[in-house]
PDB file of C-alpha atoms (C1' of nucleotides) in Angstrom:
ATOM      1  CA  UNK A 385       0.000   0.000   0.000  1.00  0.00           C
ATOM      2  CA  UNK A 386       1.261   3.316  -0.724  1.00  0.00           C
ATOM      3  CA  UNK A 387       0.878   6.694   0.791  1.00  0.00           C
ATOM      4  CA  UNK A 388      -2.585   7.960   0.471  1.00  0.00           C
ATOM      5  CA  UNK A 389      -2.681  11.413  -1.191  1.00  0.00           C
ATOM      6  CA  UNK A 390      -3.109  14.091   1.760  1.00  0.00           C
ATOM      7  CA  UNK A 391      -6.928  14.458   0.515  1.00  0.00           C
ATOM      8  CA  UNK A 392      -9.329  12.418  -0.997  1.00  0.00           C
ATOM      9  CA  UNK A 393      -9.004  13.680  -4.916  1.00  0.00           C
ATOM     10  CA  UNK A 394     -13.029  11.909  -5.075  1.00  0.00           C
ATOM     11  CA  UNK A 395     -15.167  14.106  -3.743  1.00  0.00           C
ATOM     12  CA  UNK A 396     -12.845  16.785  -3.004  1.00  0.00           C
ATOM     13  CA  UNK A 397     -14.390  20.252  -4.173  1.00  0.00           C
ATOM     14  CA  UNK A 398     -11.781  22.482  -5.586  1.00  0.00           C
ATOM     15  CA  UNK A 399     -12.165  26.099  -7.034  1.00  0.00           C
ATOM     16  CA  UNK A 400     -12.963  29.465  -6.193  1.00  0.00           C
ATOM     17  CA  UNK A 401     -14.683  29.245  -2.518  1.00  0.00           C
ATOM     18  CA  UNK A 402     -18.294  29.975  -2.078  1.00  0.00           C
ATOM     19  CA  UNK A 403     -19.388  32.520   0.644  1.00  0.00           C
ATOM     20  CA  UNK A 404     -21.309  29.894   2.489  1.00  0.00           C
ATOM     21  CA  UNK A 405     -18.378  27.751   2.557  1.00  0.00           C
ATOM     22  CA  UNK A 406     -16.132  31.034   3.900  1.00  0.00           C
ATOM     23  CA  UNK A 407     -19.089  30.992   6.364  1.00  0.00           C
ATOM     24  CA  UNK A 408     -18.616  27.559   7.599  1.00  0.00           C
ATOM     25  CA  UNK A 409     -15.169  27.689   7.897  1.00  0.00           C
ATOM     26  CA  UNK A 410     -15.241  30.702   9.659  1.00  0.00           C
ATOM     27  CA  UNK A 411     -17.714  29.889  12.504  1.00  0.00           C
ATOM     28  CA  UNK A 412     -15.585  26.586  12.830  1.00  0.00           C
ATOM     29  CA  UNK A 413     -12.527  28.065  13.845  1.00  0.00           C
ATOM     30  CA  UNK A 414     -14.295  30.827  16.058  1.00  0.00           C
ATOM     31  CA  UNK A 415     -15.512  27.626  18.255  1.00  0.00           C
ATOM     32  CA  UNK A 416     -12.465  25.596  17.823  1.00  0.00           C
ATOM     33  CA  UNK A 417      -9.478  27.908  16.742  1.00  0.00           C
ATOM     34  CA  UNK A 418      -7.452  27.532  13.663  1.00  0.00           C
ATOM     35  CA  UNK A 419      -5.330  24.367  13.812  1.00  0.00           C
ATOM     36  CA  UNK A 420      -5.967  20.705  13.421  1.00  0.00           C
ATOM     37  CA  UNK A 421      -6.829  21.330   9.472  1.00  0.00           C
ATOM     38  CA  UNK A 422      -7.279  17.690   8.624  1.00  0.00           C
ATOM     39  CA  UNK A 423      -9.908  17.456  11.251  1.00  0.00           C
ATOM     40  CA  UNK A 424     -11.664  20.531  10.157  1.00  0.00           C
ATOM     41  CA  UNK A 425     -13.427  18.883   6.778  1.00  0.00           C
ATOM     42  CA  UNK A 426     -14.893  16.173   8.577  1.00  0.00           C
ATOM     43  CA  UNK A 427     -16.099  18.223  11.291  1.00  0.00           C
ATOM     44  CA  UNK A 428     -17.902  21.401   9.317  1.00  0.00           C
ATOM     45  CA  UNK A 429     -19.130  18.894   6.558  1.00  0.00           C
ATOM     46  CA  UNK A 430     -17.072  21.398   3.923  1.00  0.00           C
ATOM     47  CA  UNK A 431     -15.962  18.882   0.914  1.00  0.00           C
ATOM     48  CA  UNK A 432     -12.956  21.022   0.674  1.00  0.00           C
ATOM     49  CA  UNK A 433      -9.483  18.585   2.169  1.00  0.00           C
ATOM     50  CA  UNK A 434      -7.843  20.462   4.734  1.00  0.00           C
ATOM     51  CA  UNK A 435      -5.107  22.349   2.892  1.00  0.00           C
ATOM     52  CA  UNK A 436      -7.495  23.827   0.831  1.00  0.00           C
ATOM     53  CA  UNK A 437      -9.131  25.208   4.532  1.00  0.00           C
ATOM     54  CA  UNK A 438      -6.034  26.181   6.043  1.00  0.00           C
ATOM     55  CA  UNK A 439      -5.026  28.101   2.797  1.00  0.00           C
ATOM     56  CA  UNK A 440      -8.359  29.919   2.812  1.00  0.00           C
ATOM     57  CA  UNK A 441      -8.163  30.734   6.614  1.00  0.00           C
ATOM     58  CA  UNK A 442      -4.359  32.040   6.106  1.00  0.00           C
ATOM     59  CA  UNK A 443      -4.801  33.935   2.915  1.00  0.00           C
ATOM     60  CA  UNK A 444      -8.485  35.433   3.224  1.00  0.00           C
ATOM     61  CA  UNK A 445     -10.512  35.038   6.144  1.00  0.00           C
ATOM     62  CA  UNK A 446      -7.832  35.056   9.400  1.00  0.00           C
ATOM     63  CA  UNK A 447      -8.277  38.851  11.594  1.00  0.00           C
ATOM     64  CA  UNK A 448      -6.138  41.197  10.675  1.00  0.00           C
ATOM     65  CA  UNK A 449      -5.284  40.722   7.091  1.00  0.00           C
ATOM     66  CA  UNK A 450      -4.823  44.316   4.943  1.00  0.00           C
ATOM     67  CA  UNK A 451      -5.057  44.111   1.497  1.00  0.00           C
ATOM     68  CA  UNK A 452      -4.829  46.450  -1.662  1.00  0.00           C
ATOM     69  CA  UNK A 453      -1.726  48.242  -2.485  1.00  0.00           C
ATOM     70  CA  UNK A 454       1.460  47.952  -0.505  1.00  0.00           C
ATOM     71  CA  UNK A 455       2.678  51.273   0.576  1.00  0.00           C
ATOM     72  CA  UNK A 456       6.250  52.518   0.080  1.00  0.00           C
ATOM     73  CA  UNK A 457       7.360  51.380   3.456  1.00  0.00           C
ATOM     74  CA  UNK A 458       5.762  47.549   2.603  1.00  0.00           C
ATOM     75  CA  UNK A 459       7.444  47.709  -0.866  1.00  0.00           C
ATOM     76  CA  UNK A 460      10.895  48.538   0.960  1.00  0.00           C
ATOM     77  CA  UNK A 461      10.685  46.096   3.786  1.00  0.00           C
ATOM     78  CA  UNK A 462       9.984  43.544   1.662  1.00  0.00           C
ATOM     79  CA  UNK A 463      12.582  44.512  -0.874  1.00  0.00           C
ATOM     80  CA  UNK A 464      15.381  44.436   2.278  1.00  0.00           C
ATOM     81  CA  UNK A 465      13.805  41.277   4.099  1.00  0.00           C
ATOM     82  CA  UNK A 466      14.196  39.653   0.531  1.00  0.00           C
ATOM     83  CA  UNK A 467      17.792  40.692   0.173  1.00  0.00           C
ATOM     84  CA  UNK A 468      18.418  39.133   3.317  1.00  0.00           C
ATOM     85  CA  UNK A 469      16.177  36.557   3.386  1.00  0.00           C
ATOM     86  CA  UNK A 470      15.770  35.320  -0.329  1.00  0.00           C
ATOM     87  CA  UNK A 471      12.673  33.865  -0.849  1.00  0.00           C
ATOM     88  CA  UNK A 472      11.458  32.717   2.264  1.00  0.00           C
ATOM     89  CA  UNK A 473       7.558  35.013   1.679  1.00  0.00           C
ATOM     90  CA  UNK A 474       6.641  32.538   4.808  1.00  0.00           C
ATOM     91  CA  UNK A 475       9.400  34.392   7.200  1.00  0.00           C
ATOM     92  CA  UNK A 476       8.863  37.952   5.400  1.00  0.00           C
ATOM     93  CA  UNK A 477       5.089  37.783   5.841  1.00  0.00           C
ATOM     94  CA  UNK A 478       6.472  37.241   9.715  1.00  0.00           C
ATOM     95  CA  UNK A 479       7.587  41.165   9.289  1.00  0.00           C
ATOM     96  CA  UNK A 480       4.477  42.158   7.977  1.00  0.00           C
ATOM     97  CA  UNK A 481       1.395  40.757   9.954  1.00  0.00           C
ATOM     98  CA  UNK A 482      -1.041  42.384   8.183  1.00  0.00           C
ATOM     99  CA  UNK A 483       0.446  40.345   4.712  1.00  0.00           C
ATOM    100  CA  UNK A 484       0.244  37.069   3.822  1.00  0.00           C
ATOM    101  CA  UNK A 485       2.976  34.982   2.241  1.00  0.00           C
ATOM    102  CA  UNK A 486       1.019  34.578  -0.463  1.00  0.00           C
ATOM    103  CA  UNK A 487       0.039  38.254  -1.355  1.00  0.00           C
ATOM    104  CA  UNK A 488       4.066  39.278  -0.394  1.00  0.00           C
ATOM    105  CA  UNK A 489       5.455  36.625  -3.049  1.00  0.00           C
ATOM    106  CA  UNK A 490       2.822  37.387  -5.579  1.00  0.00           C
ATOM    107  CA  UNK A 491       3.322  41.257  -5.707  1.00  0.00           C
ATOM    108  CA  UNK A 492       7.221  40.185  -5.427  1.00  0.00           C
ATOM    109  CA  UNK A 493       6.782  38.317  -8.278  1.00  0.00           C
ATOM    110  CA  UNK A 494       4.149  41.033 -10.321  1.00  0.00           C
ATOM    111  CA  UNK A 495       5.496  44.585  -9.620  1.00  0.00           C
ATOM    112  CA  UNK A 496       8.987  44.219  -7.288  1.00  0.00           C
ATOM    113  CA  UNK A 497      10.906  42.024  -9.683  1.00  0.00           C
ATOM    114  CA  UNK A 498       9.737  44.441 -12.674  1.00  0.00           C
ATOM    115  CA  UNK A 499      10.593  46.990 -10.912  1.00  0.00           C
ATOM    116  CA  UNK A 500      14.018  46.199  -9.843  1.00  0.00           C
ATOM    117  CA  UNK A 501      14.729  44.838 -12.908  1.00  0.00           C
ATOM    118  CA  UNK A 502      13.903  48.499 -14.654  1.00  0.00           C
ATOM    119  CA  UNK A 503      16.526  49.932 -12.191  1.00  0.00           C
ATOM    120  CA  UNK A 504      18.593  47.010 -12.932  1.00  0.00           C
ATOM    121  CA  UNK A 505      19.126  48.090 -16.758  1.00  0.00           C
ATOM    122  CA  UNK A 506      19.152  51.672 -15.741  1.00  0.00           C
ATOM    123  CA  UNK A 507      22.438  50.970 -13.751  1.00  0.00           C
ATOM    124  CA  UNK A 508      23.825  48.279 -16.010  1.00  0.00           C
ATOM    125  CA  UNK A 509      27.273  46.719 -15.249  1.00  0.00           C
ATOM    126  CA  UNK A 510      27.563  48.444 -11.740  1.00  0.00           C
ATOM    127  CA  UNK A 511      26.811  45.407  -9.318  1.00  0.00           C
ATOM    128  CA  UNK A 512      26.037  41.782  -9.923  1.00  0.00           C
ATOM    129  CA  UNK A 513      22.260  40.758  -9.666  1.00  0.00           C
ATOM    130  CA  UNK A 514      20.920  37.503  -9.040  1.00  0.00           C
ATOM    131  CA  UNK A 515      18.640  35.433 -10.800  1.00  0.00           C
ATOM    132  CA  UNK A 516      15.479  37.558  -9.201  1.00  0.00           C
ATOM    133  CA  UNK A 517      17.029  41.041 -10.372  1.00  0.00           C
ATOM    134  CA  UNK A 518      18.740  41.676  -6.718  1.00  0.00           C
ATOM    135  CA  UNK A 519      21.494  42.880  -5.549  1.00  0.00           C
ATOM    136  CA  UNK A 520      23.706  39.867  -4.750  1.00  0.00           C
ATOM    137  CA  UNK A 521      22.366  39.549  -1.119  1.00  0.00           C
ATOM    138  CA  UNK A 522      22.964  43.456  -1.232  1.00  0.00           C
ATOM    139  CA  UNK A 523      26.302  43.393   0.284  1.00  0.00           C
ATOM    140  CA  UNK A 524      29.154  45.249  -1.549  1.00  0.00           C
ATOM    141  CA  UNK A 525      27.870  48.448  -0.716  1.00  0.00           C
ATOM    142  CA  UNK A 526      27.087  47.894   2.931  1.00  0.00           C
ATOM    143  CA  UNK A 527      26.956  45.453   5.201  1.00  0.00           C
ATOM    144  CA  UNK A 528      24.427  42.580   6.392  1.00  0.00           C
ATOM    145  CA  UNK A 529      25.168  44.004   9.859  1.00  0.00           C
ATOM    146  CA  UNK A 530      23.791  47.546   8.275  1.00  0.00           C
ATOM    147  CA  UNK A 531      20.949  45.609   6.362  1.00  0.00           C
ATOM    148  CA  UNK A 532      19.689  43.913   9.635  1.00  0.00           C
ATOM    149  CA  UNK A 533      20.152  47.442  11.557  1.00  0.00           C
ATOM    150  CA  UNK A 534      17.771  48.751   8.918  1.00  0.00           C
ATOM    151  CA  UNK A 535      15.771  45.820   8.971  1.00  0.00           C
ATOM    152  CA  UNK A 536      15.067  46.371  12.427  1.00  0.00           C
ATOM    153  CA  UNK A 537      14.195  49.941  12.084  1.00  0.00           C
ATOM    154  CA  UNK A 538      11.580  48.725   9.382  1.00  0.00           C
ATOM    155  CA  UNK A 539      10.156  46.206  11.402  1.00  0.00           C
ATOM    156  CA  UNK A 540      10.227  48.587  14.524  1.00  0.00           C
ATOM    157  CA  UNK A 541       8.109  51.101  12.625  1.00  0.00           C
ATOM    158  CA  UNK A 542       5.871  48.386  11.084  1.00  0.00           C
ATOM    159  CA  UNK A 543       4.849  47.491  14.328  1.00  0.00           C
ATOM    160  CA  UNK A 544       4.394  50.730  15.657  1.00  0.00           C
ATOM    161  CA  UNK A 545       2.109  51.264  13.060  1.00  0.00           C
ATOM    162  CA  UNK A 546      -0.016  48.171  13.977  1.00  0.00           C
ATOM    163  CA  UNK A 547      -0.206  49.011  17.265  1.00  0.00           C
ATOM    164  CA  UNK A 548      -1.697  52.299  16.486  1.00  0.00           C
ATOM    165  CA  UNK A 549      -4.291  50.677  14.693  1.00  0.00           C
ATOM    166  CA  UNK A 550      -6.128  48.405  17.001  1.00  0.00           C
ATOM    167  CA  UNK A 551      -4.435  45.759  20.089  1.00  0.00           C
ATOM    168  CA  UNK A 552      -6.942  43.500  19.572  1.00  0.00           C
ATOM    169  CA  UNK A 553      -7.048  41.385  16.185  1.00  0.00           C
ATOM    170  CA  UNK A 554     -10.201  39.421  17.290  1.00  0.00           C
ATOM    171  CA  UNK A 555     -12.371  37.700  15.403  1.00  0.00           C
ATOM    172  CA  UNK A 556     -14.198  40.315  14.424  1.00  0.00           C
ATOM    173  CA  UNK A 557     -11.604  41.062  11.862  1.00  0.00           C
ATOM    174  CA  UNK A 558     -12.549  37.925  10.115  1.00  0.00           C
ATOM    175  CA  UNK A 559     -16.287  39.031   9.753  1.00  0.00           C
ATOM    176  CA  UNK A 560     -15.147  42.204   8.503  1.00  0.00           C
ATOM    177  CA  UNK A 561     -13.507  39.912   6.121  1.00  0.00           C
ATOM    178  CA  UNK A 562     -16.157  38.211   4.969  1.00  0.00           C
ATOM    179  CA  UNK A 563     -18.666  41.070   5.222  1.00  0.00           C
ATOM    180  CA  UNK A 564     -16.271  43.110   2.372  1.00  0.00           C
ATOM    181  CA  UNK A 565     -16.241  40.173   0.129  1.00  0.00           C
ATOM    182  CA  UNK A 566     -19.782  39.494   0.638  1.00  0.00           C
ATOM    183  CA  UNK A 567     -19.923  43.357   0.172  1.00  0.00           C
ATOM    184  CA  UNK A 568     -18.998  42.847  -3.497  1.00  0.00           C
ATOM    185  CA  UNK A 569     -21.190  39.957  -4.028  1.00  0.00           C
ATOM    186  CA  UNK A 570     -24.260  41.789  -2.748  1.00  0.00           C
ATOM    187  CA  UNK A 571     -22.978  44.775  -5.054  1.00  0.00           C
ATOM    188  CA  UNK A 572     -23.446  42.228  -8.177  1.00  0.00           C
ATOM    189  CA  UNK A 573     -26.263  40.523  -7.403  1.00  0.00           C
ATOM    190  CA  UNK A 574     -29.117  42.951  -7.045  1.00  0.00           C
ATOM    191  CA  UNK A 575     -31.505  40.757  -8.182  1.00  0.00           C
ATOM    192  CA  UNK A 576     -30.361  37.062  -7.466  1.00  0.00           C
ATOM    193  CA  UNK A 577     -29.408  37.614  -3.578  1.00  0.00           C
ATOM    194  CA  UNK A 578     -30.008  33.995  -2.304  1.00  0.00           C
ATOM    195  CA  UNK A 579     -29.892  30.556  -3.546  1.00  0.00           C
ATOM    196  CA  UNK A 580     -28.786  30.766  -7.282  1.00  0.00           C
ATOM    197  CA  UNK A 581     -24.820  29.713  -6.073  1.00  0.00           C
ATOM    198  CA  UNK A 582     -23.471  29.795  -9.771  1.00  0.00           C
ATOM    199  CA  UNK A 583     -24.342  33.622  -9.546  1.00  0.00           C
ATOM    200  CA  UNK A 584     -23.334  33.996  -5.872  1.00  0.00           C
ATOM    201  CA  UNK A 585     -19.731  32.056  -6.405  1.00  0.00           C
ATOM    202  CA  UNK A 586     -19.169  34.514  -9.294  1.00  0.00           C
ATOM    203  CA  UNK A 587     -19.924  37.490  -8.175  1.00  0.00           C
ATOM    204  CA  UNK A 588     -18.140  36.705  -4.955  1.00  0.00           C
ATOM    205  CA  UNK A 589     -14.677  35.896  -5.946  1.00  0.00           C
ATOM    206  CA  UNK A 590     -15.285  38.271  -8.594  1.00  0.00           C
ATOM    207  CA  UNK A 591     -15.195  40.969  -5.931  1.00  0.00           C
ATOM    208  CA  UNK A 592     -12.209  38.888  -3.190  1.00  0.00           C
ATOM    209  CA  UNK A 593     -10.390  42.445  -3.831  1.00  0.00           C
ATOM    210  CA  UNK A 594     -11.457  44.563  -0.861  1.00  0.00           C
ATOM    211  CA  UNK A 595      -8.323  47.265  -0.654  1.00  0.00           C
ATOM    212  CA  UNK A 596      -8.485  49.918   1.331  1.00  0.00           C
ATOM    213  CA  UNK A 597     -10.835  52.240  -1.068  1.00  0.00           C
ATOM    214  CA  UNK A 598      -9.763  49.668  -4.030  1.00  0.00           C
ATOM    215  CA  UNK A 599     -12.045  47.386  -4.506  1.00  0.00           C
ATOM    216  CA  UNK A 600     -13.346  46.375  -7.847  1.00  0.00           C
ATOM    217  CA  UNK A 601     -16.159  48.564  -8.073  1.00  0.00           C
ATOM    218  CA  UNK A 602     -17.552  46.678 -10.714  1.00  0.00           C
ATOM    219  CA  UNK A 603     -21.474  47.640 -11.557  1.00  0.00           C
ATOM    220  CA  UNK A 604     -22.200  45.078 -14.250  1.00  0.00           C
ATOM    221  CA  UNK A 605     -25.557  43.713 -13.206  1.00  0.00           C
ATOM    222  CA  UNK A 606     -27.568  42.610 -15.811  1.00  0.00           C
ATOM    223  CA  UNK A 607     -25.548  38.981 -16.743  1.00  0.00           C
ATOM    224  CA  UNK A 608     -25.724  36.088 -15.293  1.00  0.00           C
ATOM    225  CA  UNK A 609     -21.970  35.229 -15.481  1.00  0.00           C
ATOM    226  CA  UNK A 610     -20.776  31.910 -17.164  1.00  0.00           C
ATOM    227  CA  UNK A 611     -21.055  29.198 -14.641  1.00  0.00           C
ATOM    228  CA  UNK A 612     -18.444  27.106 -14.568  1.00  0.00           C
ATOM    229  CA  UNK A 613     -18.460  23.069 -14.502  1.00  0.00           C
ATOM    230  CA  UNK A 614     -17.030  23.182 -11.108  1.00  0.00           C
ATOM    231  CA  UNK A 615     -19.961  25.438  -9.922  1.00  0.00           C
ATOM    232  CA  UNK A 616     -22.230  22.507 -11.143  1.00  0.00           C
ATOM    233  CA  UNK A 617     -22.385  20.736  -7.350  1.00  0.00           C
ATOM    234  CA  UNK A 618     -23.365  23.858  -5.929  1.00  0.00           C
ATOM    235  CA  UNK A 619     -26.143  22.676  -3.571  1.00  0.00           C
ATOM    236  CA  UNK A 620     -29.734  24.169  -3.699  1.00  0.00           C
ATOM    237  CA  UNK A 621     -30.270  24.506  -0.146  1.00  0.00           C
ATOM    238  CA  UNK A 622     -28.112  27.194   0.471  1.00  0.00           C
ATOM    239  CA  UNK A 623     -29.263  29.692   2.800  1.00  0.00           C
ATOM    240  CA  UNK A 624     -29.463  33.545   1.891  1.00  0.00           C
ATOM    241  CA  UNK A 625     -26.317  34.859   2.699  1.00  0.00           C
ATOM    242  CA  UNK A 626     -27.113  38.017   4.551  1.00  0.00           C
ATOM    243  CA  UNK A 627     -29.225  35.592   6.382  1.00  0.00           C
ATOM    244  CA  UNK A 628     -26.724  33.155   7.191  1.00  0.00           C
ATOM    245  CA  UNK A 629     -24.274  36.057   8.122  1.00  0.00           C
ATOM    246  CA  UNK A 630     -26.436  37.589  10.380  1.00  0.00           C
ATOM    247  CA  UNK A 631     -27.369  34.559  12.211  1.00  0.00           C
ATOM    248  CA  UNK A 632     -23.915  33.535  12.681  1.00  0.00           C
ATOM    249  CA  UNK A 633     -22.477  37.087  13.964  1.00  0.00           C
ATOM    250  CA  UNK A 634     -25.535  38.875  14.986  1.00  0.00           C
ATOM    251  CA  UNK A 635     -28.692  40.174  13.516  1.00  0.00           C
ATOM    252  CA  UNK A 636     -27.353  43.608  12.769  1.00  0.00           C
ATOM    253  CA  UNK A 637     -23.741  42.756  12.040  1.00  0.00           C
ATOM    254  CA  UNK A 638     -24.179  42.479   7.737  1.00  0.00           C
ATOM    255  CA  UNK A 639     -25.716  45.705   7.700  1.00  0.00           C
ATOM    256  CA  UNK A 640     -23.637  47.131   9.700  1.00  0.00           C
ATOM    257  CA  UNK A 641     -20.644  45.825   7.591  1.00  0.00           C
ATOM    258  CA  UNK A 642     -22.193  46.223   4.319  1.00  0.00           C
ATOM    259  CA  UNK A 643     -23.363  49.564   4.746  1.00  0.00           C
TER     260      UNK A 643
ATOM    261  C1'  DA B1326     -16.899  46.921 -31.095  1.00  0.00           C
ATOM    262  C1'  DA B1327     -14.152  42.856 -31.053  1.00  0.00           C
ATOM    263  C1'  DA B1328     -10.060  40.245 -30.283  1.00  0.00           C
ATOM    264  C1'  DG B1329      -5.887  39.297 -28.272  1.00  0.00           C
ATOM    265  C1'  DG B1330      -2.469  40.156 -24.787  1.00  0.00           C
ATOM    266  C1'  DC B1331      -1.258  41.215 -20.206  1.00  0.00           C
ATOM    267  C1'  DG B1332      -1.605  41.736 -15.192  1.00  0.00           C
ATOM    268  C1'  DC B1333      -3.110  40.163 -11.109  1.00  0.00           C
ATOM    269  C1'  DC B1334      -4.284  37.026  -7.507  1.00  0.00           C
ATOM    270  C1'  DA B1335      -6.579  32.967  -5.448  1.00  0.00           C
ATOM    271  C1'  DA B1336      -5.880  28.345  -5.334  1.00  0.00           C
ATOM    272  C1'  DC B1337      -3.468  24.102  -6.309  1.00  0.00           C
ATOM    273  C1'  DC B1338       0.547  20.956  -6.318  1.00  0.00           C
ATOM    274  C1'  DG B1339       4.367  18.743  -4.658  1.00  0.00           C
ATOM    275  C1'  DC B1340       8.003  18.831  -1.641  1.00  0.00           C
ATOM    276  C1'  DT B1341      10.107  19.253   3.014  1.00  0.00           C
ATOM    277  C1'  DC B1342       9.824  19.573   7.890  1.00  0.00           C
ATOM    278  C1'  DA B1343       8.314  18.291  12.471  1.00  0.00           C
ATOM    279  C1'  DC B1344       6.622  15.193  15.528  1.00  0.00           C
ATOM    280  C1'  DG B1345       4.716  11.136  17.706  1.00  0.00           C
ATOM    281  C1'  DG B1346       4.671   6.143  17.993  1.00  0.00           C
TER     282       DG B1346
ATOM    283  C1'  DA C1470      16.729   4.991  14.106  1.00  0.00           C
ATOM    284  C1'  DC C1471      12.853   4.478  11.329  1.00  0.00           C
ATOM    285  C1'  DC C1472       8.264   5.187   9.643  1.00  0.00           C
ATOM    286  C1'  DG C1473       3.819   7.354   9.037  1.00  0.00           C
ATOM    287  C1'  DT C1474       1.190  11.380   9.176  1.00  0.00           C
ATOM    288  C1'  DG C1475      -0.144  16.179   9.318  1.00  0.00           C
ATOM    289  C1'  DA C1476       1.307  20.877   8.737  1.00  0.00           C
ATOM    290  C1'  DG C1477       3.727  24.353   6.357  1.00  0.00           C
ATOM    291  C1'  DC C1478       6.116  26.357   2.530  1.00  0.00           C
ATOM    292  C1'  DG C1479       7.435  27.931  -2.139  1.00  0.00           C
ATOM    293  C1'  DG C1480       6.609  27.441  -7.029  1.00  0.00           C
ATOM    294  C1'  DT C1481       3.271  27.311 -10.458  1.00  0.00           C
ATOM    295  C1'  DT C1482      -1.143  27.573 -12.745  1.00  0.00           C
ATOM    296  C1'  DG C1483      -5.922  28.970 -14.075  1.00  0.00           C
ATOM    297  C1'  DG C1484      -9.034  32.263 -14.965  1.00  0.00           C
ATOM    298  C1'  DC C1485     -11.052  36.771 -14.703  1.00  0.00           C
ATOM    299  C1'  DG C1486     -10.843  41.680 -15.738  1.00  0.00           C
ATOM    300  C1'  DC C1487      -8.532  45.423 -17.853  1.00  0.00           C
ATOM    301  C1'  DC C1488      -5.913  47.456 -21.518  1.00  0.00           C
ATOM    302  C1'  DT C1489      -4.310  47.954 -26.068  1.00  0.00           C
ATOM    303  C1'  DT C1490      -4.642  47.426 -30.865  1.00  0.00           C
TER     304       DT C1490
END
DNA sequence: AAAGGCGCCAACCGCTCACGG
DNA sequence: ACCGTGAGCGGTTGGCGCCTT
């Protein structure tokens, strides 16, 4: 007998998650805490294996997450953590609480490589660049001792920052996270708010972008979008969201978050 | 207005690590 | 010391929306 592959590939749901499932997932871990994944399928009924969950719960629905542009500072801490660090996004998303690994490596890999690559050919021949574009671990000109000096002014100020903002990453946070993307999905669904889940899956991830005053404002509302073969075992019994929101975190909570 | 290309990001895949038996 | 299992990590991909032609 071999290994058995970490999930079940029958029966295993994969794709874009659903609001309901964010839902479930959510309300899980508020009663149990995030940890033991490979329990968590099992126990919320999600047919999602338990990567898939802790991935979700990391990247989009864990308190305290900030997404939308990085500002200067970001785009410089990450640019010196990665000199030091190479890329280790798990350990650099360590620096920055608010980011994940995930969003850190993908905007490393979008707009910081680019970008360092366009100053890169703009100072052509002067110092020796790695594979990524860098500055071989960004030594000649000073030292790692200087780097990690800097580093810890970064991260000093970084958490300053977060502190200002608010001691308590609760739970809440992850509400808030949900309530912005269901934000979007009520935003493109005016007419189809409950149980047509092609529309509401859509719609959702159409609108996962919640940045600070960024969001895909998007006011196309007169398609049905495509739905996708993977949307096909979308069940029929799903509740209304606002509903199942509001009777998970309180009967005013989606207003409040929505509007 | 339509088509194709590009950018972005969520999610998946496969590997390694850590830990308990 | 070895093995099995779950968790975590980094690389890669798929697909949607925007931009350009």
């Amino acid at each position: 007998m071999g290994r058995p592959p970490c999930c079940d590939k029958v029966g295993v749901k994969k794709g874009p998650w659903t609001p309901e499932e964010d839902i479930i997932l959510v309300s899980y871990i508020k009663e149990h805490g995030p940890g033991n994944w490979r329990a968590v399928p099992s126990n919320t009924g999600l047919l999602r294996c338990s990567k898939s969950c802790r991935l979700r719960w990391k990247n989009c629905l864990r308190p305290g997450i900030k997404r939308g542009n990085f500002t200067d500072h970001e785009e410089k801490m990450i640019i010196h953590l990665q000199a030091l660090l190479g890329n280790r996004w798990a350990a650099m998303a360590s620096y920055l609480p608010q980011r994940t690994d995930n969003d850190i490596k993908n905007y490393w890999n979008t707009h910081l490589k680019k970008k360092l690559k366009k100053l890169q050919t703009g100072t052509e021949g002067h110092e020796s660049r790695d594979e990524d574009g860098l500055s071989s671990s960004a030594s000649h000109s000073i030292s790692r001792g200087q780097w990690e000096r800097r580093l810890q002014t970064d991260i000093h100020l970084a958490k300053q920052a977060l502190s200002s903002q608010s001691s308590t990453t609760t739970y809440a946070s992850s509400i808030e996270n949900i309530a912005k993307l269901l934000k979007g999905w009520v935003r493109n669904s005016p007419k189809s708010a409950s149980s047509n889940s092609a529309v509401t899956q859509q719609s959702y991830n159409n609108n996962n972008n919640f940045a600070d005053g960024g969001g895909t404002e998007s006011t196309s509302s007169d398609e049905t979008p495509s739905t996708k073969a993977d949307n096909k075992d979308n069940n029929n019994n799903c509740m209304e969201l606002p509903e199942a929101f509001e009777s998970l975190f309180g009967l005013e909570s989606f207003d409040s978050f929505i509007f």
